[in-house]
Short mmCIF file of C-alpha atoms in Angstrom, two decimals:
data_model
loop_
_atom_site.label_atom_id
_atom_site.label_comp_id
_atom_site.label_asym_id
_atom_site.label_seq_id
_atom_site.Cartn_x
_atom_site.Cartn_y
_atom_site.Cartn_z
CA MET A 1 43.57 3.59 -69.04
CA THR A 2 46.14 3.39 -66.44
CA ASN A 3 44.53 6.29 -64.24
CA TYR A 4 41.37 3.94 -64.59
CA ARG A 5 43.28 1.23 -63.20
CA LEU A 6 44.83 3.11 -60.26
CA SER A 7 41.23 4.57 -59.14
CA LEU A 8 39.97 0.85 -59.22
CA THR A 9 43.22 -0.52 -57.24
CA ALA A 10 42.88 2.68 -54.74
CA ALA A 11 38.89 1.93 -54.46
CA ALA A 12 39.74 -1.78 -53.61
CA VAL A 13 42.21 -1.11 -50.85
CA LEU A 14 39.86 1.28 -49.26
CA LEU A 15 36.96 -0.90 -49.35
CA THR A 16 39.25 -3.92 -48.26
CA GLY A 17 40.32 -1.66 -45.09
CA ALA A 18 36.58 -0.39 -44.27
CA CYS A 19 35.69 -4.28 -44.24
CA HIS A 20 38.47 -5.31 -41.66
CA ALA A 21 37.83 -2.18 -39.48
CA ALA A 22 33.93 -3.24 -39.31
CA GLU A 23 34.98 -6.82 -38.11
CA THR A 24 37.26 -5.90 -35.66
CA PRO A 25 35.64 -6.06 -32.48
CA ALA A 26 35.30 -2.73 -30.71
CA ALA A 27 36.93 -2.31 -27.05
CA SER A 28 34.77 -3.20 -24.27
CA THR A 29 33.08 -0.08 -22.48
CA ALA A 30 30.90 -2.67 -20.27
CA ALA A 31 31.54 -1.31 -16.44
CA PRO A 32 33.53 -3.73 -14.60
CA ALA A 33 31.39 -6.30 -12.22
CA ALA A 34 30.36 -4.56 -9.20
CA THR A 35 32.25 -5.19 -5.83
CA THR A 36 30.69 -8.23 -3.69
CA ALA A 37 28.86 -6.48 -0.63
CA PRO A 38 30.33 -7.46 2.83
CA ARG A 39 28.63 -10.16 4.73
CA TRP A 40 28.27 -10.27 8.32
CA VAL A 41 27.02 -12.91 10.69
CA GLN A 42 25.51 -13.03 14.11
CA ALA A 43 27.68 -12.07 17.17
CA PRO A 44 27.34 -12.43 21.01
CA GLY A 45 25.02 -9.90 22.36
CA SER A 46 22.16 -10.13 20.12
CA SER A 47 18.30 -10.28 21.23
CA LEU A 48 15.14 -11.05 19.85
CA THR A 49 12.25 -10.31 22.07
CA PHE A 50 8.48 -9.96 21.68
CA THR A 51 5.50 -8.38 23.69
CA PHE A 52 2.13 -9.79 23.55
CA ASP A 53 -1.12 -8.55 25.32
CA GLN A 54 -2.50 -11.56 27.75
CA ALA A 55 -5.59 -10.75 29.53
CA GLY A 56 -4.98 -7.16 29.41
CA ALA A 57 -1.72 -7.08 30.80
CA ALA A 58 1.46 -6.85 28.46
CA SER A 59 3.64 -9.97 28.68
CA LYS A 60 7.29 -10.17 27.36
CA GLY A 61 9.29 -13.13 26.17
CA THR A 62 12.51 -13.93 24.16
CA PHE A 63 14.02 -16.29 21.74
CA ARG A 64 17.01 -17.71 23.06
CA GLN A 65 18.23 -19.35 19.99
CA PHE A 66 18.44 -17.65 16.66
CA SER A 67 20.92 -16.91 14.07
CA THR A 68 21.18 -13.57 11.48
CA GLU A 69 22.99 -13.32 8.43
CA LEU A 70 23.53 -9.80 6.34
CA VAL A 71 24.81 -8.79 2.98
CA TYR A 72 24.91 -5.25 3.17
CA ASP A 73 26.38 -2.24 1.28
CA GLU A 74 24.37 1.18 1.94
CA LYS A 75 25.21 2.10 -1.93
CA SER A 76 23.51 -0.66 -3.25
CA LEU A 77 20.60 -1.27 -1.11
CA ALA A 78 18.78 -3.46 -3.75
CA THR A 79 21.29 -6.20 -3.90
CA GLY A 80 21.41 -6.52 -0.07
CA ARG A 81 20.00 -9.66 1.87
CA LEU A 82 18.92 -10.33 5.43
CA ASP A 83 18.45 -14.22 6.50
CA VAL A 84 16.89 -14.63 10.30
CA GLN A 85 16.33 -18.10 11.49
CA VAL A 86 14.54 -18.85 14.83
CA GLN A 87 14.44 -21.88 16.83
CA ILE A 88 10.65 -21.84 18.42
CA ALA A 89 11.20 -24.32 21.12
CA SER A 90 13.97 -21.98 22.62
CA ILE A 91 10.95 -19.53 23.54
CA ASP A 92 11.45 -18.25 26.87
CA THR A 93 8.58 -16.19 28.95
CA GLN A 94 10.08 -16.77 32.52
CA ASP A 95 7.05 -19.11 33.05
CA GLN A 96 7.54 -22.91 32.11
CA GLU A 97 4.13 -23.54 32.06
CA ARG A 98 3.34 -20.68 29.71
CA ASN A 99 6.38 -22.02 27.49
CA ASP A 100 5.12 -25.00 27.18
CA MET A 101 1.50 -23.91 26.30
CA LEU A 102 3.14 -21.57 23.71
CA VAL A 103 5.15 -24.49 21.77
CA GLY A 104 2.11 -26.44 21.85
CA ALA A 105 0.06 -27.65 18.83
CA ASP A 106 -2.50 -24.68 19.19
CA LEU A 107 0.09 -21.95 19.14
CA PHE A 108 3.18 -22.08 17.49
CA ASP A 109 3.22 -25.99 17.15
CA ALA A 110 7.41 -26.26 17.74
CA LYS A 111 7.01 -29.99 16.70
CA LYS A 112 5.91 -29.69 13.47
CA PHE A 113 7.36 -26.24 12.95
CA PRO A 114 10.56 -25.83 14.78
CA THR A 115 11.88 -23.07 12.74
CA ALA A 116 10.50 -19.52 11.76
CA GLN A 117 12.65 -17.84 9.16
CA TYR A 118 12.62 -14.28 7.94
CA VAL A 119 14.29 -13.65 4.41
CA ALA A 120 14.67 -10.10 2.64
CA GLY A 121 16.16 -10.01 -0.69
CA SER A 122 16.59 -6.39 -0.91
CA PHE A 123 16.51 -3.16 1.07
CA ALA A 124 14.86 0.21 0.22
CA ARG A 125 14.13 3.69 1.98
CA ASN A 126 10.80 4.32 3.06
CA ALA A 127 8.88 7.66 2.94
CA ALA A 128 10.50 9.26 6.07
CA GLY A 129 13.98 7.94 4.65
CA GLY A 130 14.30 5.34 6.87
CA LEU A 131 15.71 1.49 5.89
CA GLU A 132 13.53 -1.29 5.38
CA ALA A 133 13.96 -4.86 5.06
CA VAL A 134 11.57 -5.83 2.05
CA GLY A 135 11.23 -9.94 2.66
CA LYS A 136 8.80 -12.49 3.67
CA LEU A 137 8.24 -13.97 6.98
CA THR A 138 7.49 -17.74 7.44
CA LEU A 139 6.00 -18.88 10.72
CA ARG A 140 4.03 -22.05 11.37
CA GLY A 141 4.04 -22.93 8.01
CA VAL A 142 2.56 -19.81 6.48
CA THR A 143 4.58 -17.46 4.27
CA ARG A 144 3.43 -13.50 4.05
CA ASP A 145 4.98 -10.47 2.89
CA LEU A 146 6.31 -8.36 5.43
CA ARG A 147 8.67 -5.30 5.50
CA ILE A 148 10.55 -4.47 8.86
CA PRO A 149 12.35 -1.27 9.84
CA LEU A 150 16.00 -1.51 10.34
CA LYS A 151 18.38 0.66 11.66
CA ILE A 152 22.12 -0.28 10.84
CA VAL A 153 24.91 1.58 12.64
CA PRO A 154 29.02 0.85 12.94
CA THR A 155 30.31 -0.43 15.91
CA THR A 156 34.16 -0.99 17.37
CA GLY A 157 33.40 -4.78 16.06
CA GLY A 158 31.32 -4.56 13.40
CA LEU A 159 27.44 -3.57 12.95
CA GLU A 160 24.46 -3.01 15.23
CA LEU A 161 21.14 -3.88 13.50
CA SER A 162 18.23 -2.95 15.43
CA GLY A 163 14.30 -2.14 15.07
CA ALA A 164 10.93 -3.38 16.10
CA ALA A 165 7.84 -4.37 14.00
CA ALA A 166 4.24 -5.71 14.76
CA ILE A 167 2.60 -8.61 12.96
CA LYS A 168 -0.79 -10.40 13.61
CA ARG A 169 -0.24 -13.92 15.21
CA LEU A 170 -3.53 -15.28 13.33
CA ASP A 171 -2.39 -14.26 10.03
CA TYR A 172 0.44 -16.85 10.21
CA GLY A 173 -2.13 -19.50 12.15
CA VAL A 174 -0.86 -19.14 15.67
CA GLY A 175 -3.89 -19.81 17.49
CA GLN A 176 -5.96 -22.61 16.85
CA GLY A 177 -9.48 -23.74 18.56
CA ASP A 178 -9.98 -21.69 21.87
CA TRP A 179 -7.13 -19.38 20.93
CA GLN A 180 -8.52 -18.11 17.82
CA SER A 181 -9.97 -15.78 20.06
CA THR A 182 -8.26 -12.38 20.77
CA GLU A 183 -10.12 -11.87 24.23
CA GLY A 184 -7.25 -13.85 26.29
CA VAL A 185 -4.54 -13.15 23.98
CA ALA A 186 -4.79 -10.15 21.50
CA ASP A 187 -3.82 -10.54 17.95
CA GLU A 188 -0.90 -8.11 17.55
CA VAL A 189 2.49 -9.41 18.69
CA LYS A 190 5.30 -6.62 18.79
CA ILE A 191 8.87 -7.86 17.75
CA GLN A 192 12.10 -6.36 18.88
CA TYR A 193 15.29 -6.88 17.74
CA LYS A 194 18.79 -6.05 18.74
CA VAL A 195 21.77 -7.84 16.45
CA MET A 196 25.20 -7.30 16.79
CA LEU A 197 27.21 -8.61 13.80
CA SER A 198 30.86 -9.09 12.92
CA ARG A 199 32.49 -9.34 9.24
CA ALA A 200 32.17 -13.16 8.12
CA LYS A 201 35.43 -14.59 7.59
#
């Protein structure tokens, strides 16, 4: 009888210990939160230009006022972000009459749509291994998907972001009435960008 009671007591102790072990939370094995990617903002020396074909000749313009914000970590491209905002009324083609025409209601309609915006919520590598921003362009109230190539290199004061892309103006309604015709102004517009960036404080 004594041995039987000892056996029951031992079994109860082992069972109780096992239950306590099961109830004790395991040590956390979750990886620490990822470090926030650096944020960069536009610095002096940046340019945003465009080239279009008018009456068979290449014409060039620039936007004098725009802002850029970049969140970028080359080791975590999917968490990056690019936000560019352009003031349409700052357009300059070295010809005031043409400037006025471009910001008018039949083309950019700057009074109704004063700002164009490009927002990318991630970056990716293309087939050639180059970097692309994966985002959307909103122009004249129309938003469309747009992937743009980027080259990001370090500079003495921060980063330089550069590249070129082509869009079709009519996809965004830039061309109403007679301006829907591509005989005078071609549909394709080439955009060139070179943005100097400094680390945000």
